[in-house]
């Protein structure tokens, strides 16, 4: 009985780790490499139907860049996440 309970606890904790890792991965990093990658994705949006989303993402990226220069990393991450949501990457 004890082995079965321990096995269930271990199994539950192991299955929760990928979920937590996925949530962490969704947060964008606020560094030059991530910003360049995101900008490349935005620039790659050629569909005319996506014009509004592209413009919104570009605005968010400008705000993220300004926040990064001002050393406001939480604001930068928020704007990067908003840009990712705008282009449908989250």
Coordinates of N, CA and C in Angstrom, one line a residue:
X1 N 0.8 -1.2 0.0 CA 0.0 0.0 0.0 C 0.9 1.3 0.0
X2 N 1.9 1.2 0.8 CA 2.8 2.4 0.9 C 3.5 2.6 -0.4
X3 N 4.0 1.5 -1.0 CA 4.7 1.6 -2.3 C 3.8 2.2 -3.4
X4 N 2.5 1.8 -3.4 CA 1.5 2.3 -4.4 C 1.3 3.8 -4.2
X5 N 1.2 4.2 -2.9 CA 1.0 5.6 -2.6 C 2.2 6.4 -3.1
X6 N 3.4 6.0 -2.7 CA 4.6 6.6 -3.1 C 4.8 6.7 -4.6
X7 N 4.4 5.6 -5.3 CA 4.5 5.6 -6.8 C 3.5 6.6 -7.4
X8 N 2.4 6.8 -6.8 CA 1.4 7.7 -7.3 C 1.9 9.2 -7.1
X9 N 2.5 9.4 -5.9 CA 3.1 10.8 -5.6 C 4.2 11.1 -6.6
X10 N 5.1 10.2 -6.8 CA 6.2 10.4 -7.8 C 5.6 10.6 -9.2
X11 N 4.7 9.8 -9.6 CA 4.1 10.0 -10.9 C 3.4 11.3 -11.1
X12 N 2.7 11.8 -10.1 CA 2.0 13.0 -10.1 C 3.0 14.2 -10.2
X13 N 4.1 14.1 -9.4 CA 5.1 15.2 -9.4 C 5.9 15.2 -10.7
X14 N 6.2 14.1 -11.3 CA 6.9 14.1 -12.6 C 6.0 14.6 -13.7
X15 N 4.7 14.3 -13.7 CA 3.8 14.8 -14.7 C 3.6 16.3 -14.6
X16 N 3.8 16.9 -13.5 CA 3.6 18.3 -13.3 C 4.8 19.1 -13.8
X17 N 5.9 18.6 -13.9 CA 7.1 19.3 -14.3 C 7.0 19.8 -15.7
X18 N 6.6 19.0 -16.7 CA 6.5 19.6 -18.1 C 5.5 20.8 -18.2
X19 N 4.5 20.8 -17.4 CA 3.5 21.8 -17.4 C 4.1 23.1 -16.9
X20 N 4.9 23.0 -15.8 CA 5.6 24.2 -15.3 C 6.6 24.7 -16.2
X21 N 7.3 23.8 -16.9 CA 8.3 24.2 -17.8 C 7.7 24.9 -19.0
X22 N 6.6 24.4 -19.5 CA 5.9 25.0 -20.6 C 5.5 26.4 -20.3
X23 N 5.0 26.7 -19.1 CA 4.6 28.0 -18.7 C 5.8 28.9 -18.6
X24 N 6.9 28.4 -18.2 CA 8.1 29.2 -18.1 C 8.6 29.6 -19.5
X25 N 8.5 28.6 -20.4 CA 9.0 28.9 -21.8 C 8.1 29.9 -22.5
X26 N 6.9 30.1 -22.1 CA 6.0 31.1 -22.7 C 6.4 32.5 -22.5
X27 N 7.1 32.7 -21.4 CA 7.5 34.1 -21.1 C 8.7 34.4 -21.9
X28 N 8.7 35.5 -22.6 CA 9.8 35.9 -23.5 C 10.9 36.4 -22.7
X29 N 12.1 36.2 -23.2 CA 13.3 36.7 -22.5 C 13.5 38.1 -23.1
X30 N 14.0 39.0 -22.3 CA 14.2 40.4 -22.7 C 15.7 40.5 -22.9
X31 N 16.2 40.1 -24.1 CA 17.6 40.2 -24.5 C 17.6 40.5 -26.0
X32 N 18.8 40.9 -26.4 CA 18.9 41.3 -27.8 C 18.6 40.1 -28.8
X33 N 19.1 38.9 -28.4 CA 18.8 37.7 -29.3 C 17.3 37.5 -29.4
X34 N 16.6 37.5 -28.3 CA 15.2 37.2 -28.4 C 14.4 38.3 -29.1
X35 N 14.9 39.6 -28.9 CA 14.2 40.7 -29.6 C 14.5 40.6 -31.2
X36 N 15.7 40.2 -31.5 CA 16.0 40.1 -33.0 C 15.2 38.9 -33.6
X37 N 15.0 37.8 -32.8 CA 14.2 36.7 -33.3 C 12.8 37.1 -33.5
X38 N 12.2 37.8 -32.5 CA 10.8 38.2 -32.6 C 10.6 39.2 -33.7
X39 N 11.6 40.1 -33.9 CA 11.5 41.1 -35.0 C 11.5 40.4 -36.3
X40 N 12.3 39.4 -36.5 CA 12.4 38.6 -37.7 C 11.1 37.9 -38.0
X41 N 10.4 37.4 -36.9 CA 9.1 36.8 -37.1 C 8.1 37.8 -37.6
X42 N 8.1 39.0 -37.0 CA 7.2 40.1 -37.3 C 7.4 40.5 -38.8
X43 N 8.7 40.7 -39.1 CA 9.0 41.1 -40.5 C 8.6 40.1 -41.5
X44 N 8.6 38.8 -41.1 CA 8.2 37.7 -42.0 C 6.7 37.6 -42.2
X45 N 5.9 38.4 -41.6 CA 4.5 38.4 -41.8 C 4.2 39.1 -43.0
X46 N 3.9 38.4 -44.1 CA 3.6 39.1 -45.4 C 2.2 39.1 -45.8
X47 N 1.3 38.4 -45.1 CA -0.1 38.3 -45.4 C -0.8 39.6 -45.1
X48 N -1.4 40.2 -46.1 CA -2.1 41.5 -45.9 C -3.2 41.4 -44.9
X49 N -3.8 40.3 -44.7 CA -4.9 40.1 -43.7 C -4.3 40.2 -42.3
X50 N -3.0 40.1 -42.1 CA -2.4 40.2 -40.8 C -1.8 41.6 -40.5
X51 N -2.1 42.6 -41.3 CA -1.5 43.9 -41.2 C -1.7 44.5 -39.8
X52 N -2.9 44.4 -39.3 CA -3.2 45.0 -37.9 C -2.4 44.3 -36.9
X53 N -2.4 43.0 -36.9 CA -1.6 42.2 -36.0 C -0.1 42.5 -36.0
X54 N 0.4 42.7 -37.3 CA 1.8 43.0 -37.5 C 2.1 44.4 -36.9
X55 N 1.2 45.4 -37.1 CA 1.4 46.7 -36.6 C 1.4 46.7 -35.1
X56 N 0.5 46.0 -34.5 CA 0.4 45.9 -33.0 C 1.6 45.2 -32.5
X57 N 2.1 44.2 -33.1 CA 3.3 43.5 -32.6 C 4.5 44.4 -32.7
X58 N 4.6 45.2 -33.8 CA 5.7 46.1 -34.0 C 5.7 47.2 -32.9
X59 N 4.5 47.7 -32.6 CA 4.4 48.7 -31.5 C 4.9 48.1 -30.2
X60 N 4.4 46.9 -29.9 CA 4.8 46.2 -28.7 C 6.3 46.0 -28.6
X61 N 6.9 45.7 -29.8 CA 8.4 45.5 -29.8 C 9.1 46.8 -29.6
X62 N 8.6 47.9 -30.1 CA 9.2 49.2 -29.8 C 9.1 49.5 -28.3
X63 N 8.0 49.3 -27.7 CA 7.9 49.5 -26.3 C 8.8 48.6 -25.5
X64 N 8.9 47.3 -25.9 CA 9.8 46.4 -25.3 C 11.3 46.9 -25.4
X65 N 11.6 47.4 -26.5 CA 13.0 47.9 -26.7 C 13.3 49.1 -25.8
X66 N 12.3 50.0 -25.7 CA 12.4 51.1 -24.9 C 12.6 50.7 -23.4
X67 N 11.8 49.7 -23.0 CA 11.8 49.2 -21.6 C 13.1 48.6 -21.3
X68 N 13.7 47.8 -22.3 CA 15.0 47.2 -22.1 C 16.1 48.2 -21.9
X69 N 16.0 49.3 -22.7 CA 17.0 50.3 -22.6 C 16.9 51.1 -21.2
X70 N 15.7 51.1 -20.7 CA 15.5 51.8 -19.4 C 15.7 50.8 -18.2
X71 N 16.1 49.6 -18.5 CA 16.4 48.6 -17.5 C 15.1 48.2 -16.8
X72 N 14.0 48.3 -17.4 CA 12.7 47.8 -16.8 C 12.4 46.5 -17.4
X73 N 13.0 45.4 -16.9 CA 12.9 44.1 -17.5 C 11.5 43.5 -17.4
X74 N 10.8 43.8 -16.3 CA 9.4 43.2 -16.2 C 8.5 43.8 -17.3
X75 N 8.6 45.1 -17.5 CA 7.9 45.8 -18.6 C 8.3 45.2 -20.0
X76 N 9.6 45.0 -20.1 CA 10.1 44.5 -21.4 C 9.5 43.1 -21.7
X77 N 9.5 42.3 -20.7 CA 8.9 40.9 -20.9 C 7.5 41.0 -21.2
X78 N 6.7 41.9 -20.5 CA 5.3 42.0 -20.7 C 5.1 42.4 -22.2
X79 N 5.8 43.4 -22.7 CA 5.6 43.9 -24.1 C 6.0 42.8 -25.1
X80 N 7.1 42.0 -24.8 CA 7.5 40.9 -25.6 C 6.4 39.8 -25.7
X81 N 5.8 39.5 -24.5 CA 4.7 38.6 -24.5 C 3.5 39.1 -25.3
X82 N 3.2 40.4 -25.2 CA 2.1 41.0 -25.9 C 2.4 40.9 -27.4
X83 N 3.6 41.1 -27.8 CA 4.0 41.0 -29.2 C 3.8 39.5 -29.7
X84 N 4.2 38.6 -28.9 CA 4.0 37.2 -29.2 C 2.5 36.8 -29.4
X85 N 1.7 37.3 -28.5 CA 0.3 37.1 -28.6 C -0.3 37.7 -29.8
X86 N 0.2 38.9 -30.2 CA -0.3 39.6 -31.4 C -0.1 38.8 -32.7
X87 N 1.0 38.1 -32.7 CA 1.3 37.4 -34.0 C 0.9 35.9 -33.8
X88 N 0.3 35.6 -32.7 CA -0.3 34.2 -32.5 C 0.7 33.2 -32.1
X89 N 1.8 33.5 -31.5 CA 2.8 32.5 -31.1 C 2.6 32.0 -29.7
X90 N 1.5 32.5 -29.0 CA 1.3 32.0 -27.6 C -0.1 31.5 -27.6

